[in-house]
Amino acid sequence: MPSPPWWKPASMSKTEPNRTEPNKTESNKTGTKRGAAKQRARAERRFSGIAVGQGVAIGQICTAHEAQFEISTRLIPVGGVNAELARLDRAVEQAKAQLFKLRQRIGLLPEDSQQEISPLIDTYQHMLGNSRLLRQVRERIEKSLECAESAMTAEAEAIAAGFHASLPNPEATSRAADEVREIARRVIRNLTGTPFRSFSNLPKGAILIIEELRPAEAALLNPGQIAGIITAEGGADGHTAVMLRALGIPSVLGAAGITSAAHKGDTVIVDGTAGKLILRPSSASLAGAKRAVAAYARERGRLAKLRGLKAETLDGEAVELQGNLELPLELPLLAQAGAAGIGLLRSEFIYMNRMHAPDEDEQAEVYRNVVEAMAGDPVTIRVLDWGGEKDISSLMPDAIQSGQIEQNPALGLRGIRMLLQHPEVLETQLAAILRAGAFGPVRILLPMITNAGEVREVREIYQRVVRRLRRRADPLPDRVPPLGVMIETPGAALAADALALEADFFSIGTNDLTMYTLAVDRAHTALAPLYDPLHPAVLRLVQFATEAALRMHMPVSVCGEMAANPRYTRLLLGLGLRSFSMNASALPRVKQVVRHSNINDCIRLARRVMEQPDIGRIRELIAGE
Ligand code: PEP
Ligand code: MG
């Protein structure tokens, strides 16, 4: 059983990329066999997966390259040894945490793949313990004053050379040498803050095919460059899917089998709307896909005309349609879509793909730019939702040092829980948001709230930060920005009336609400059919929280992916919701539905849906709309 392509240890060369090349094994026994195999290899093949990004893309397959890093050969000053050793320790701890997660992830692979990969991870973990490699790297730092990355490179090469001299079997030699180089590369990437893969050099218009794309990696993608994304792993509302939707890249996640069937340079059609893939399409399939691309462009043109029109129902009910922002590059897209402000700024991007957390000035600058770009429309900034899938390396070392490697990240130190344990991170962010609030209306949103005590605790910190900024005579908004909570856990939804006494507004996060209510990982490929916000349990929680807010005359909106799905708009309107926040590309379609809806019809639909205990029947009711 060959290793999955993404696992192939790469050489340590600074220039040679780690290509996730597909398996190219073909019969070569006889000419006929070779011909038949070749033909089979060229034939059209169809795959399906989870539909994530809107639209159809046609392009050539490319694979991801590892980001390159420079290995410094600098010497450290004599007094700098302890600091350098500490730097090395942090990078090693980070690598351990990465491997820990990798081990968790391989638990999803077939048994025989696990059996093959597990010993390799054991080897890596051993090398990150009290190994010869690390002992000698430390010695080089202490005695020869080499910097950590240069000591690591030299030592890995010395050990690899030793294998060549001592191991009789060339295959075993090169495997052992690869292993030591691979672990050295991982530590050096952490030392240098080099991301694990680079997407910047992919050919324009290519379709990226990759085993798994992490949210932080998705944040590195340029939608102007990549025409489509295909992954073998991933679920409908995982953060990677959220990012890809935001970027408007046609994507199909969790497409089993395609990574091994595809060859670099093959043409592929990605239907991000239907979740279908056609590899090496026939000319008929290609012609059909070209028609779909053209139809999609025409539809976008039609939807663009809605930009200047009001989001108002046929019976004159105004609906607020705002944008979700994962990355600053979406700002122009939100403007094009006619978003009435930002209902959810996921601030994680500011912390991603870097070694150190951003300070107050840097954050204030980022928020100010967004606030100014929205020119008077409100911007709701959610404080850092660290944890779960969103492991942010700039904050990793701290968390690890305090022994907080998560066994069960989704139920662990995520969102507000992490911030309340690290109030300095929260204070910095609150101060930066307050400063940006001097340039336009802002609101502050708290993630992963489960009880009213957390809101009270944050409010105390918030008031302290306000007082500090006033003492510093920083320009602040005239009125202290409202503090809202995400309703994204069953606990928060069921305690909505208690939370409504503490919070200034609610934002319903249906992604996590669905995940935690149904106990289904939102990014889990195999469980994707079970992850459905139309489940009556989820809908009842949405209804309960909405009604709690409406009774208190408190603003309430939906910012999870449910708000972005035009098929759910009427149901949500019927439940009493009038404010939705979504990715820019979804907004025109939702507006179109709003403009063709009548509130009384929506209320009737919601009643029928809420009477139904059966999810299948609910799906039919929604599909029949
Ligand atoms: C949600 O959970 O619905 C939400 C909007 O937050 P995120 O997707 O960032 O977890
Ligand atoms: Mg959430």
XYZ file of C-alpha atoms and ligand atoms in Angstrom:
636
model
C 0.000 0.000 0.000
C 1.724 3.209 -1.074
C 1.801 6.192 1.284
C -0.787 8.831 0.508
C 0.948 11.371 -1.732
C 0.727 14.178 0.821
C 2.779 12.233 3.246
C 5.846 11.675 1.047
C 8.852 12.958 2.964
C 10.536 15.628 0.885
C 14.243 16.119 0.465
C 15.809 18.932 2.381
C 16.776 20.824 -0.755
C 16.039 24.498 -0.500
C 14.837 24.702 -4.034
C 13.246 21.356 -4.701
C 9.538 21.583 -4.070
C 7.613 18.878 -2.241
C 5.134 18.038 -4.949
C 2.089 16.074 -3.983
C 2.403 14.128 -7.229
C -0.301 11.632 -7.984
C 0.518 7.964 -8.184
C 1.617 7.306 -11.758
C 2.028 3.530 -11.593
C 0.909 1.964 -14.843
C 1.379 -1.442 -16.397
C 4.420 -1.586 -18.635
C 4.692 -5.282 -19.184
C 3.722 -5.424 -22.849
C 3.013 -2.888 -25.526
C -0.678 -3.848 -25.635
C -1.065 -3.722 -21.923
C 0.714 -0.411 -21.856
C -1.553 0.925 -24.596
C -4.706 -0.210 -22.800
C -3.526 1.200 -19.503
C -2.654 4.465 -21.202
C -6.071 4.661 -22.745
C -7.712 3.949 -19.426
C -5.518 6.619 -17.873
C -6.694 9.132 -20.506
C -10.400 8.258 -20.282
C -12.904 10.626 -18.702
C -13.598 9.893 -15.044
C -16.203 11.372 -12.746
C -15.976 11.995 -9.020
C -18.207 13.683 -6.519
C -17.651 15.461 -3.249
C -19.033 18.250 -1.118
C -20.158 21.337 -3.030
C -18.476 24.361 -1.505
C -17.793 27.153 -3.906
C -20.297 28.515 -6.388
C -19.811 28.109 -10.087
C -17.942 25.962 -12.534
C -14.253 26.097 -13.370
C -12.229 24.360 -16.057
C -8.485 24.173 -15.742
C -5.392 22.095 -15.499
C -4.504 20.293 -12.351
C -1.604 21.550 -10.327
C -0.268 20.527 -6.984
C 0.989 22.503 -4.010
C 4.621 23.274 -3.401
C 6.258 23.550 -0.053
C 7.211 27.105 0.778
C 10.951 27.590 0.589
C 12.984 28.901 3.430
C 16.382 30.474 3.782
C 18.681 28.772 6.217
C 20.619 31.408 8.060
C 24.244 30.613 8.794
C 24.641 33.425 11.280
C 26.530 32.975 14.520
C 24.904 34.028 17.757
C 26.578 36.188 20.390
C 27.952 34.358 23.451
C 25.293 35.950 25.643
C 22.578 34.815 23.268
C 22.881 31.058 23.839
C 19.989 30.725 26.294
C 17.661 32.741 24.104
C 18.586 30.616 21.087
C 18.026 27.387 23.021
C 14.619 28.699 24.121
C 13.817 29.564 20.508
C 14.692 26.040 19.469
C 12.548 24.576 22.270
C 9.550 26.590 21.131
C 9.928 25.388 17.558
C 10.268 21.794 18.755
C 7.144 22.107 20.912
C 5.291 23.522 17.961
C 6.402 20.577 15.814
C 5.208 18.163 18.509
C 1.802 19.779 18.522
C 1.651 19.605 14.715
C 2.449 15.901 14.808
C -0.097 15.361 17.532
C -2.739 16.836 15.252
C -1.470 14.842 12.306
C -1.833 11.683 14.317
C -5.397 12.605 15.155
C -6.101 13.220 11.503
C -4.680 9.935 10.267
C -7.219 8.244 12.522
C -9.664 8.949 9.685
C -7.615 7.058 7.106
C -8.143 3.404 6.260
C -6.577 0.990 8.720
C -3.714 -0.103 6.441
C -2.706 3.518 5.716
C -2.723 4.221 9.424
C -0.536 1.216 10.036
C 1.940 2.519 7.532
C 2.000 6.112 8.720
C 1.875 5.628 12.471
C 5.404 4.231 12.848
C 6.679 7.179 10.842
C 5.036 9.630 13.208
C 6.463 7.628 16.121
C 9.908 8.079 14.602
C 9.355 11.812 14.204
C 8.087 12.145 17.742
C 11.047 10.224 19.031
C 13.379 12.604 17.176
C 11.645 15.529 18.856
C 12.346 14.031 22.289
C 15.694 13.413 23.857
C 17.196 12.315 20.552
C 20.720 12.413 19.238
C 19.564 14.976 16.687
C 18.356 17.467 19.270
C 21.168 16.822 21.724
C 23.740 17.583 19.060
C 21.868 20.597 17.753
C 21.899 22.018 21.284
C 25.598 21.272 21.560
C 26.289 23.123 18.306
C 24.367 26.142 19.606
C 26.208 26.102 22.944
C 29.697 25.287 21.738
C 29.941 26.560 18.168
C 27.453 29.433 18.613
C 25.558 28.351 15.487
C 22.042 29.688 15.185
C 19.316 27.050 15.637
C 18.368 26.647 11.973
C 21.946 26.331 10.805
C 22.742 23.860 13.627
C 19.645 21.835 12.733
C 20.526 21.672 9.041
C 24.130 20.719 9.650
C 23.239 18.066 12.200
C 20.492 16.509 10.071
C 22.901 16.293 7.141
C 25.638 14.798 9.356
C 23.259 12.117 10.644
C 21.972 11.389 7.113
C 25.555 11.015 5.884
C 26.218 8.635 8.785
C 23.293 6.460 7.620
C 24.777 6.259 4.157
C 28.030 5.048 5.638
C 26.540 2.531 8.069
C 23.283 1.121 6.619
C 23.764 -1.666 4.082
C 20.405 -1.430 2.339
C 20.152 1.655 0.079
C 16.371 1.836 0.433
C 16.518 1.798 4.227
C 19.340 4.368 4.099
C 17.448 6.823 2.024
C 14.274 6.341 4.081
C 16.115 6.975 7.339
C 17.901 9.983 5.839
C 14.602 11.363 4.570
C 13.048 10.972 8.001
C 15.709 12.933 9.793
C 15.659 15.621 7.093
C 11.905 15.842 7.235
C 11.832 16.465 10.963
C 14.624 19.013 10.637
C 12.663 20.806 7.921
C 9.590 20.914 10.144
C 11.510 22.448 13.031
C 13.235 24.938 10.714
C 9.883 25.990 9.256
C 8.689 26.696 12.762
C 11.894 28.542 13.599
C 11.646 30.702 10.530
C 7.865 31.039 10.591
C 7.729 29.611 7.060
C 4.286 28.333 6.178
C 4.159 24.686 5.250
C 3.043 25.115 1.687
C 3.149 27.930 -0.763
C 0.313 28.679 -3.122
C 1.772 31.795 -4.609
C 3.553 30.239 -7.591
C 0.710 28.200 -8.992
C -0.050 28.824 -12.663
C -2.875 31.274 -13.257
C -6.182 29.590 -13.905
C -5.041 26.252 -12.501
C -7.093 23.879 -10.391
C -5.350 23.061 -7.150
C -5.690 19.472 -6.071
C -4.579 18.686 -2.586
C -5.250 16.056 0.049
C -6.339 18.536 2.670
C -6.372 22.297 2.883
C -6.199 23.875 6.300
C -8.040 27.128 7.069
C -4.759 28.988 7.508
C -3.651 27.693 4.120
C -6.945 28.666 2.503
C -6.257 32.162 3.772
C -3.130 32.180 1.587
C -4.986 31.503 -1.655
C -5.426 34.133 -4.314
C -8.800 33.784 -6.042
C -7.474 35.754 -9.013
C -4.930 33.036 -9.577
C -6.570 29.755 -8.666
C -9.595 28.766 -10.720
C -10.750 25.904 -8.531
C -9.934 23.716 -5.562
C -10.306 19.996 -5.070
C -9.507 18.250 -1.806
C -9.844 14.693 -0.625
C -10.666 15.735 2.946
C -13.012 18.394 4.320
C -16.637 19.083 5.209
C -19.360 21.487 4.122
C -19.091 24.141 6.804
C -15.570 23.619 8.099
C -13.553 26.810 8.266
C -11.762 25.861 5.075
C -15.105 25.658 3.287
C -16.131 28.990 4.796
C -12.918 30.580 3.540
C -13.258 29.118 0.051
C -16.833 30.300 -0.223
C -15.729 33.731 0.891
C -13.058 33.744 -1.770
C -15.638 32.669 -4.363
C -13.445 29.868 -5.666
C -15.387 26.957 -7.214
C -14.447 24.106 -4.896
C -15.302 20.525 -4.194
C -14.055 19.107 -0.912
C -13.927 15.540 0.326
C -13.741 14.070 -3.183
C -12.552 10.535 -2.578
C -10.243 8.889 -5.092
C -9.379 11.806 -7.308
C -5.975 12.611 -5.847
C -4.603 9.241 -6.917
C -6.370 9.233 -10.311
C -5.255 12.710 -11.359
C -2.002 13.574 -13.060
C -0.379 16.953 -13.013
C -1.488 18.891 -16.103
C -4.715 16.870 -16.622
C -7.754 18.945 -17.450
C -10.519 18.863 -14.880
C -13.963 20.410 -14.562
C -14.912 21.540 -11.059
C -18.596 22.097 -10.507
C -18.577 23.807 -7.116
C -22.349 24.197 -7.135
C -23.171 20.533 -7.690
C -20.092 19.042 -6.001
C -19.112 17.181 -9.199
C -15.748 16.690 -10.849
C -14.913 15.464 -14.330
C -11.320 14.448 -14.819
C -9.920 14.417 -18.372
C -13.337 15.396 -19.782
C -14.494 14.240 -23.203
C -15.098 16.983 -25.742
C -18.857 16.727 -25.090
C -18.361 17.193 -21.325
C -15.991 20.064 -21.969
C -18.493 21.801 -24.225
C -21.209 21.363 -21.568
C -18.939 22.821 -18.897
C -18.094 25.817 -21.076
C -21.808 26.504 -21.466
C -22.213 26.273 -17.666
C -19.342 28.741 -17.137
C -20.971 31.190 -19.556
C -24.424 30.760 -17.948
C -22.933 31.366 -14.520
C -21.244 34.570 -15.741
C -24.569 35.769 -17.207
C -26.329 35.044 -13.941
C -23.701 36.988 -12.004
C -24.251 39.876 -14.379
C -27.989 39.785 -13.681
C -27.409 39.594 -9.936
C -24.949 42.491 -10.055
C -27.840 44.694 -11.183
C -29.478 44.108 -7.788
C -26.646 45.941 -6.073
C -28.337 49.314 -5.892
C -31.803 47.929 -5.107
C -33.258 47.758 -1.611
C -33.330 44.539 0.368
C -37.042 44.745 1.010
C -39.844 42.185 0.847
C -42.842 42.570 -1.470
C -44.864 43.818 1.503
C -42.287 46.459 2.375
C -40.372 44.803 5.238
C -36.752 45.995 5.276
C -34.106 43.311 5.681
C -30.507 44.011 6.615
C -28.019 42.123 4.426
C -24.446 42.416 5.582
C -21.190 40.764 4.648
C -18.899 38.332 6.425
C -15.231 39.169 6.094
C -12.529 36.552 6.533
C -9.781 38.384 4.677
C -9.246 42.056 3.794
C -9.133 41.200 0.087
C -12.888 40.622 0.287
C -13.622 44.295 1.034
C -14.114 45.254 -2.637
C -16.305 42.169 -3.113
C -18.558 43.284 -0.254
C -18.839 46.727 -1.806
C -19.709 45.204 -5.210
C -22.353 43.012 -3.592
C -23.931 46.061 -1.931
C -23.465 44.823 1.651
C -24.950 47.139 4.280
C -21.969 46.809 6.573
C -20.070 43.870 7.988
C -22.048 41.546 10.230
C -19.096 39.330 11.037
C -15.438 40.194 10.739
C -13.628 36.997 11.647
C -10.485 38.510 13.102
C -8.508 35.258 12.972
C -6.807 36.277 9.714
C -4.803 38.913 11.567
C -3.209 36.203 13.677
C -2.732 33.538 11.030
C 0.477 32.534 9.265
C 2.828 34.442 11.520
C 5.080 33.735 14.460
C 4.009 36.537 16.812
C 0.589 37.851 17.701
C -0.098 41.353 16.277
C 0.188 44.220 18.748
C -2.456 46.848 19.473
C -1.181 49.384 16.925
C -1.068 46.857 14.103
C -4.557 45.594 14.851
C -5.965 49.102 15.248
C -4.622 49.921 11.787
C -6.233 46.847 10.195
C -9.625 47.520 11.820
C -9.466 51.206 11.010
C -8.898 50.408 7.317
C -11.939 48.167 7.268
C -14.092 50.674 9.174
C -13.071 53.498 6.841
C -13.697 51.334 3.771
C -17.259 50.706 4.968
C -17.839 54.479 4.994
C -20.322 54.749 7.848
C -21.889 51.285 7.594
C -21.464 49.290 10.816
C -18.633 46.807 11.227
C -19.077 43.940 13.687
C -15.678 42.696 14.759
C -15.590 39.320 16.425
C -12.739 38.926 18.873
C -10.351 36.105 18.205
C -11.961 32.686 17.888
C -8.799 30.704 18.461
C -8.976 26.949 18.840
C -10.798 24.078 17.207
C -9.616 23.892 13.620
C -8.245 27.408 13.836
C -4.930 26.696 15.518
C -2.998 29.851 15.102
C 0.727 29.383 15.317
C 1.449 32.889 16.601
C -0.378 31.860 19.772
C 0.658 28.228 19.844
C 3.848 28.432 21.858
C 2.091 30.095 24.799
C -0.709 27.607 24.853
C 1.644 24.697 24.615
C 3.973 26.017 27.259
C 1.108 26.155 29.694
C 0.385 22.496 28.919
C -2.758 23.127 26.948
C -2.451 20.738 24.054
C -6.046 19.922 23.341
C -7.265 16.349 23.356
C -10.658 17.431 22.055
C -10.187 20.885 20.530
C -13.796 21.590 19.568
C -14.819 21.164 23.191
C -11.727 22.733 24.631
C -10.067 26.064 25.000
C -11.734 27.789 22.083
C -12.983 31.340 21.495
C -13.859 33.305 24.594
C -12.505 30.573 26.850
C -9.006 31.043 25.543
C -9.339 34.833 25.707
C -10.480 34.764 29.317
C -7.481 32.619 30.189
C -5.218 35.029 28.311
C -6.875 38.374 29.119
C -3.870 40.264 27.725
C -4.767 38.979 24.228
C -8.379 40.107 24.706
C -7.410 43.500 26.146
C -5.098 44.219 23.239
C -7.804 43.375 20.762
C -10.538 45.313 22.559
C -8.288 48.375 22.740
C -7.531 48.145 19.022
C -11.231 47.816 18.139
C -12.142 50.764 20.360
C -9.530 52.887 18.620
C -10.905 51.918 15.208
C -14.366 52.846 16.508
C -13.324 56.506 16.412
C -13.459 56.250 12.582
C -16.909 54.729 12.152
C -19.517 52.538 13.849
C -18.213 49.271 15.261
C -19.726 46.485 17.324
C -17.839 43.830 19.268
C -18.850 40.179 19.059
C -17.816 37.390 21.456
C -17.322 33.833 20.110
C -18.165 30.533 21.836
C -20.127 32.013 24.719
C -21.924 29.383 26.767
C -22.993 31.299 29.871
C -23.861 34.769 31.085
C -20.912 34.842 33.510
C -18.512 34.932 30.554
C -20.233 38.005 29.166
C -20.064 39.745 32.551
C -16.372 38.909 32.839
C -15.652 40.292 29.369
C -17.671 43.413 30.117
C -15.521 44.129 33.169
C -12.374 43.768 31.085
C -13.944 45.928 28.387
C -14.754 48.700 30.857
C -11.223 48.525 32.198
C -9.830 48.910 28.668
C -12.159 51.862 27.994
C -10.914 53.576 31.171
C -7.304 52.918 30.222
C -7.730 54.399 26.761
C -9.533 57.409 28.196
C -6.643 57.986 30.596
C -4.282 57.761 27.639
C -6.497 60.346 25.924
C -6.860 58.150 22.853
C -9.635 59.303 20.523
C -12.590 56.994 21.179
C -16.091 56.703 19.770
C -18.664 58.937 21.521
C -20.660 55.918 22.634
C -18.943 52.761 23.793
C -19.551 50.147 21.042
C -22.130 47.462 21.834
C -20.990 44.050 23.018
C -22.782 41.115 21.414
C -22.568 37.359 21.693
C -22.469 34.569 19.172
C -25.248 32.065 19.705
C -23.351 29.071 18.420
C -23.672 26.454 21.120
C -26.828 24.730 22.317
C -25.996 26.090 25.789
C -26.051 29.673 24.555
C -29.242 29.145 22.565
C -31.071 27.565 25.484
C -29.814 30.255 27.852
C -30.634 32.994 25.350
C -33.034 34.772 27.708
C -30.325 34.960 30.390
C -27.720 36.059 27.832
C -30.086 38.693 26.495
C -29.891 40.413 29.889
C -26.115 40.745 29.554
C -25.539 41.220 25.829
C -26.351 44.124 23.533
C -27.040 41.952 20.479
C -27.052 38.355 19.260
C -25.487 36.870 16.186
C -26.544 33.301 15.505
C -23.671 31.152 14.282
C -25.468 28.258 12.651
C -22.236 26.500 11.673
C -21.113 25.700 15.172
C -24.676 25.551 16.432
C -25.326 22.702 13.978
C -22.046 21.005 14.837
C -22.505 21.126 18.599
C -26.224 20.318 18.547
C -25.853 17.302 16.302
C -22.422 16.281 17.616
C -21.078 16.214 14.057
C -17.737 17.782 13.215
C -18.514 20.458 10.657
C -15.399 19.558 8.650
C -15.859 15.795 8.725
C -16.036 14.317 5.242
C -17.747 11.030 6.010
C -20.316 12.591 8.346
C -21.277 15.392 5.978
C -24.777 13.954 5.308
C -25.544 14.174 9.040
C -24.523 17.813 9.260
C -27.687 19.709 8.385
C -28.983 22.957 9.872
C -32.492 21.876 8.864
C -32.450 19.297 11.650
C -35.441 20.183 13.850
C -33.191 20.433 16.918
C -31.089 23.147 15.277
C -34.120 25.017 13.977
C -35.747 24.977 17.401
C -32.617 26.475 18.945
C -32.516 29.183 16.263
C -36.163 29.937 16.925
C -35.724 29.954 20.708
C -32.766 32.351 20.600
C -34.450 34.609 18.038
C -37.601 34.892 20.114
C -35.601 35.614 23.284
C -33.902 38.519 21.501
C -37.115 39.841 19.935
C -38.875 39.815 23.325
C -36.082 42.034 24.662
C -36.198 44.244 21.520
C -32.584 43.344 21.042
C -30.923 43.138 17.600
C -30.454 39.597 16.374
C -28.940 38.364 13.141
C -27.674 35.161 11.561
C -24.050 35.065 10.450
C -23.509 31.318 9.922
C -23.608 29.723 6.477
C -27.351 29.232 6.806
C -27.756 32.951 6.155
C -25.886 32.565 2.868
C -28.157 29.882 1.474
C -31.038 31.488 -0.434
C -33.095 28.323 0.032
C -33.283 29.089 3.769
C -34.001 32.815 3.527
C -37.810 32.516 3.651
C -37.709 30.149 6.595
C -35.455 32.523 8.554
C -37.658 35.501 7.681
C -40.656 33.495 8.864
C -38.909 32.837 12.190
C -38.721 36.602 12.713
C -35.167 37.272 11.597
C -34.516 40.463 9.610
C -30.746 40.651 9.579
C -28.332 38.310 7.812
C -24.606 38.354 7.275
C -22.925 36.227 4.614
C -20.077 35.959 2.147
C -20.175 38.535 -0.619
C -20.912 36.121 -3.430
C -24.082 34.834 -1.710
C -25.566 38.252 -1.016
C -27.206 39.052 -4.387
C -29.067 35.726 -4.488
C -30.356 36.185 -0.949
C -31.423 39.709 -1.853
C -33.281 38.380 -4.856
C -35.230 35.969 -2.635
C -35.997 38.722 -0.102
C -37.337 40.953 -2.871
C -39.642 38.180 -4.096
C -40.954 37.228 -0.669
C -43.966 38.149 1.310
C -43.607 38.025 5.103
C -46.965 36.338 5.688
C -46.008 33.508 3.322
C -42.696 33.192 5.133
C -44.460 32.945 8.488
C -46.754 30.236 7.130
C -43.747 28.303 5.815
C -41.920 28.613 9.145
C -44.997 27.314 11.012
C -45.236 24.282 8.755
C -41.532 23.583 9.089
C -41.498 23.983 12.857
C -44.395 21.555 13.245
C -42.391 18.854 11.466
C -40.364 16.463 13.585
C -38.922 14.791 10.488
C -35.850 16.258 8.810
C -36.676 14.568 5.490
C -40.080 16.254 5.407
C -38.475 19.597 6.360
C -36.065 19.263 3.465
C -38.995 18.607 1.143
C -40.871 21.652 2.421
C -37.827 23.846 1.839
C -37.101 22.329 -1.569
C -40.729 22.884 -2.587
C -40.449 26.638 -2.015
C -20.656 29.960 13.106
O -20.217 29.121 13.903
O -21.758 29.844 12.530
C -19.852 31.155 12.795
C -20.333 32.121 12.055
O -18.586 31.185 13.274
P -17.351 30.423 12.558
O -17.869 29.830 11.284
O -16.286 31.412 12.361
O -17.000 29.391 13.584
Mg -18.476 29.623 15.069
